Coordinates of C-alpha atoms and ligand atoms in Angstrom, one line a residue:
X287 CA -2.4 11.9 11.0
X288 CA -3.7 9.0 9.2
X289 CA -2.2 7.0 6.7
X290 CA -4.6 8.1 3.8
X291 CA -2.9 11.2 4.3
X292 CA 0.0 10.3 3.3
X293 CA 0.9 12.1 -0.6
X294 CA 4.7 10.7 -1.1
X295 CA 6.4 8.0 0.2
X296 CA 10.6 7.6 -0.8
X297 CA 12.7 4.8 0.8
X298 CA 15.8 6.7 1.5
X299 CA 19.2 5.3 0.1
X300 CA 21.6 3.8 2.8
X301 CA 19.8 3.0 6.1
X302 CA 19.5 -0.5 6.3
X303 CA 18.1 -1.9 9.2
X304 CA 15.6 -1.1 9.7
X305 CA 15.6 1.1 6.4
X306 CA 13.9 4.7 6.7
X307 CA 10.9 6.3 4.5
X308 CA 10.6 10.2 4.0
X309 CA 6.9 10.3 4.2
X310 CA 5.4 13.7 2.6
X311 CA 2.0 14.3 4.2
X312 CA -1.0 16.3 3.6
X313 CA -1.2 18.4 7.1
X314 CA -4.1 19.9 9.0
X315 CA -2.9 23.1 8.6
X316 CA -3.4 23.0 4.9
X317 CA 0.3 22.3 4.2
X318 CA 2.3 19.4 3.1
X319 CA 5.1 18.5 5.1
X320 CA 7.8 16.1 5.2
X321 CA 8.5 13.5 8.4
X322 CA 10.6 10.2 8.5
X323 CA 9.1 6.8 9.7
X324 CA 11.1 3.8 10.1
X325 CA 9.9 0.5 7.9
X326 CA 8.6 -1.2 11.5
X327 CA 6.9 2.3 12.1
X328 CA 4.8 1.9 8.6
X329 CA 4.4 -1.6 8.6
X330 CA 4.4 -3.3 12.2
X331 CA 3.1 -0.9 14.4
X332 CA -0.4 0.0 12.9
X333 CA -1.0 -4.1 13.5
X334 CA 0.4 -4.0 16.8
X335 CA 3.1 -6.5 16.1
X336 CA 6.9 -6.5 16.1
X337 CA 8.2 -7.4 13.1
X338 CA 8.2 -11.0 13.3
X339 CA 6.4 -12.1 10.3
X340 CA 7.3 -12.4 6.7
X341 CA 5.7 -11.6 3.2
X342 CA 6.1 -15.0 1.6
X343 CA 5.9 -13.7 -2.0
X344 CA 5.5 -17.7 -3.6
X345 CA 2.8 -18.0 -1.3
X346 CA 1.0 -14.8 -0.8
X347 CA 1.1 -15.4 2.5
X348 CA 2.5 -13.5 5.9
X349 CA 4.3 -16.7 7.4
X350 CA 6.3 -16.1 10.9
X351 CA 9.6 -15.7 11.6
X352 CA 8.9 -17.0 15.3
X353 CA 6.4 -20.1 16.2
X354 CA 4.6 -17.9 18.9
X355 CA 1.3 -16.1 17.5
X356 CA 0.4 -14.0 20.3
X357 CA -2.7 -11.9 19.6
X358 CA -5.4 -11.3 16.9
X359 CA -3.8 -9.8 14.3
X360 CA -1.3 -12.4 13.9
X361 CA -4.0 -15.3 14.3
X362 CA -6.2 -13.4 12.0
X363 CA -2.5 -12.9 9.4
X364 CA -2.0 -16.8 10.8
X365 CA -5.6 -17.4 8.9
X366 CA -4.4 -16.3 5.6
X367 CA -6.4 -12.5 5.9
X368 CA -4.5 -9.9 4.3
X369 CA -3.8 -6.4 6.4
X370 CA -3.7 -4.9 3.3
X371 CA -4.1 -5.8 -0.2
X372 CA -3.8 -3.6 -3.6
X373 CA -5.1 -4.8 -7.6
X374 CA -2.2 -5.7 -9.7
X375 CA -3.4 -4.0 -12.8
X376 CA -0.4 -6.1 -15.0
X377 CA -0.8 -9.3 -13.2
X378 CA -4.6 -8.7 -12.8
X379 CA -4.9 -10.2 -9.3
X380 CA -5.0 -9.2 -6.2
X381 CA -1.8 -9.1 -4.0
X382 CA -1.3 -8.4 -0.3
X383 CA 0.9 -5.4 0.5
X384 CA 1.7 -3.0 3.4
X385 CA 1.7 0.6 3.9
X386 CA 5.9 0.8 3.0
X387 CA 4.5 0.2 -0.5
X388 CA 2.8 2.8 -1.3
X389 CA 4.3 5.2 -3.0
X390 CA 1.8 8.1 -4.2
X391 CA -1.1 8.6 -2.5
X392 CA -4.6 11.6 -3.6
X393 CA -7.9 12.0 -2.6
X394 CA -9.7 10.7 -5.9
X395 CA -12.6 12.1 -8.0
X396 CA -15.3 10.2 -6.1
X397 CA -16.4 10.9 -3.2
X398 CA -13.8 10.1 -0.4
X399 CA -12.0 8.3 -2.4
X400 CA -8.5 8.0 -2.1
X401 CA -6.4 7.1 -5.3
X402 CA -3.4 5.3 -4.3
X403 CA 0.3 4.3 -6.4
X404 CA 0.8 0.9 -5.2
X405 CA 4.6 -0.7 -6.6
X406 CA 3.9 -4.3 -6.8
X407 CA 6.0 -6.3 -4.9
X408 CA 5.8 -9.3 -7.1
X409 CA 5.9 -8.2 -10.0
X410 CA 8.1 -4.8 -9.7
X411 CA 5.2 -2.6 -11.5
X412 CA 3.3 0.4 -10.8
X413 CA -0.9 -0.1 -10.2
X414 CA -3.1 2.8 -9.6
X415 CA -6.2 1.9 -7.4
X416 CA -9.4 3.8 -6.0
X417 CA -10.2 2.7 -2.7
X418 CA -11.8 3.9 0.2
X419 CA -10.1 6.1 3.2
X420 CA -10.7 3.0 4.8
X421 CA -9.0 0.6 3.4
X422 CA -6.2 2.5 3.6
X423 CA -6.0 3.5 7.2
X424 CA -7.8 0.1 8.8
X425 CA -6.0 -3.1 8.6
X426 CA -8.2 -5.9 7.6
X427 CA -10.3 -3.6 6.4
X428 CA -10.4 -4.5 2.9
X429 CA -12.9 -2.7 -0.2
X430 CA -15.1 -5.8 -1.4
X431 CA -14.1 -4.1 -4.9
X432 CA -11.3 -1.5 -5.9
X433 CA -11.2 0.9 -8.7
X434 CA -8.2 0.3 -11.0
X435 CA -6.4 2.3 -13.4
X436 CA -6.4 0.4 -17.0
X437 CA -2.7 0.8 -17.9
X438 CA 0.8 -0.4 -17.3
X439 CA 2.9 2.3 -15.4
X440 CA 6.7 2.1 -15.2
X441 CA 8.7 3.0 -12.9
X442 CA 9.7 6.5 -14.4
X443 CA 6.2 7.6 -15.5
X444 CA 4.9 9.2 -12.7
X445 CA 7.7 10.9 -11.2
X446 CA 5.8 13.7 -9.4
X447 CA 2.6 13.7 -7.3
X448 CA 1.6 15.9 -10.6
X449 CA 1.6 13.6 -12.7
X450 CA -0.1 11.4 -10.8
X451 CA -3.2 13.3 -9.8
X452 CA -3.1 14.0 -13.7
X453 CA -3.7 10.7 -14.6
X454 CA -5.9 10.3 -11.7
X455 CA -8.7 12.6 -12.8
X456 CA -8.1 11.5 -16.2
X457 CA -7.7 8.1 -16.3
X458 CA -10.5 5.3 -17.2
X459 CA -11.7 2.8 -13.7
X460 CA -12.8 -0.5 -14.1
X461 CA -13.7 -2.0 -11.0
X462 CA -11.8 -5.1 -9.6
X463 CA -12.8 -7.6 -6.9
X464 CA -10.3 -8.1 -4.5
X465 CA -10.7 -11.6 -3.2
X466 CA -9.1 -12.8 0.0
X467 CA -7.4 -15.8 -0.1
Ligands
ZN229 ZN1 1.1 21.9 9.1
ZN230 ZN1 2.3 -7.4 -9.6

């Protein structure tokens, strides 16, 4: 399983540390099915790293919770490279996020493409980008340019994977560059 196939993610209510996503996922066997990953499962482990860097929202920036930078992800992260990154659409910029915030996830109209709900966490809104299988499965792997939905989603407006794939197929793209910093 990869994380482009991934359709739903839900942080569940009341586990804490760490907290606990039901993940619904598009299966080989044609079904979706449900599974629970823990936060460090989503976020730390496709990096190879324990959870010992933070997401310095002021900053933009993964800073470390220890001094010790042991291997090339975290010099890379050190470097100021993004794992991930998602288009803002309401903030228009880009902002670095990690797999825990993705919320819906659908293979888009174009080819390969893979439409992901992205809650900002800056900002608190919804985005809806077009990116490649790629970027969503290979950290530091990052499209040169994204496709982004051109409206202003909140929180309640796409409550099913319906809705979403709805506004997926319908919805007008421009395309966004999303510059590293
Ligand atoms: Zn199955
Ligand atoms: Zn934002």
């Amino acid at each position: 399983m990869k994380l482009h196939d991934f359709r739903e993610l839900e942080r569940l209510p009341g586990a804490a540390h760490p907290s606990v996503y039901r993940v619904r996922y598009a299966c080989a066997c044609g079904d979706d099915h449900l599974g629970l990953l823990s936060h460090d499962e989503l976020d730390w482990a496709p990096l190879g790293l324990r959870p010992s860097l933070f997401l310095n929202l002021m900053t933009d920036r993964l800073e470390p919770l220890q001094d010790e930078f042991g291997d090339l992800a975290a010099r890379r992260i050190g470097a100021g490279e993004w794992p991930w990154s998602f288009f803002c659409y309401p903030e228009e910029r880009p902002r670095p996020m990690f797999p825990s915030m993705f919320w819906l996830l659908a293979p888009g109209t174009a080819d390969g493409s893979i439409g992901v709900a992205v809650r900002c966490p800056a900002c608190l809104n919804v985005s809806i980008n077009i990116v490649s299988p790629e970027h969503v499965d290979v950290p530091f792997h990052n499209d040169a340019a994204v496709g982004v939905v051109r409206h202003v989603f909140r929180d309640d407006a796409l409550r099913s994977i319906e809705r979403f794939e709805a506004e997926l197929y319908s919805a007008s793209f421009d395309a966004r560059r999303l510059e590293l910093h």
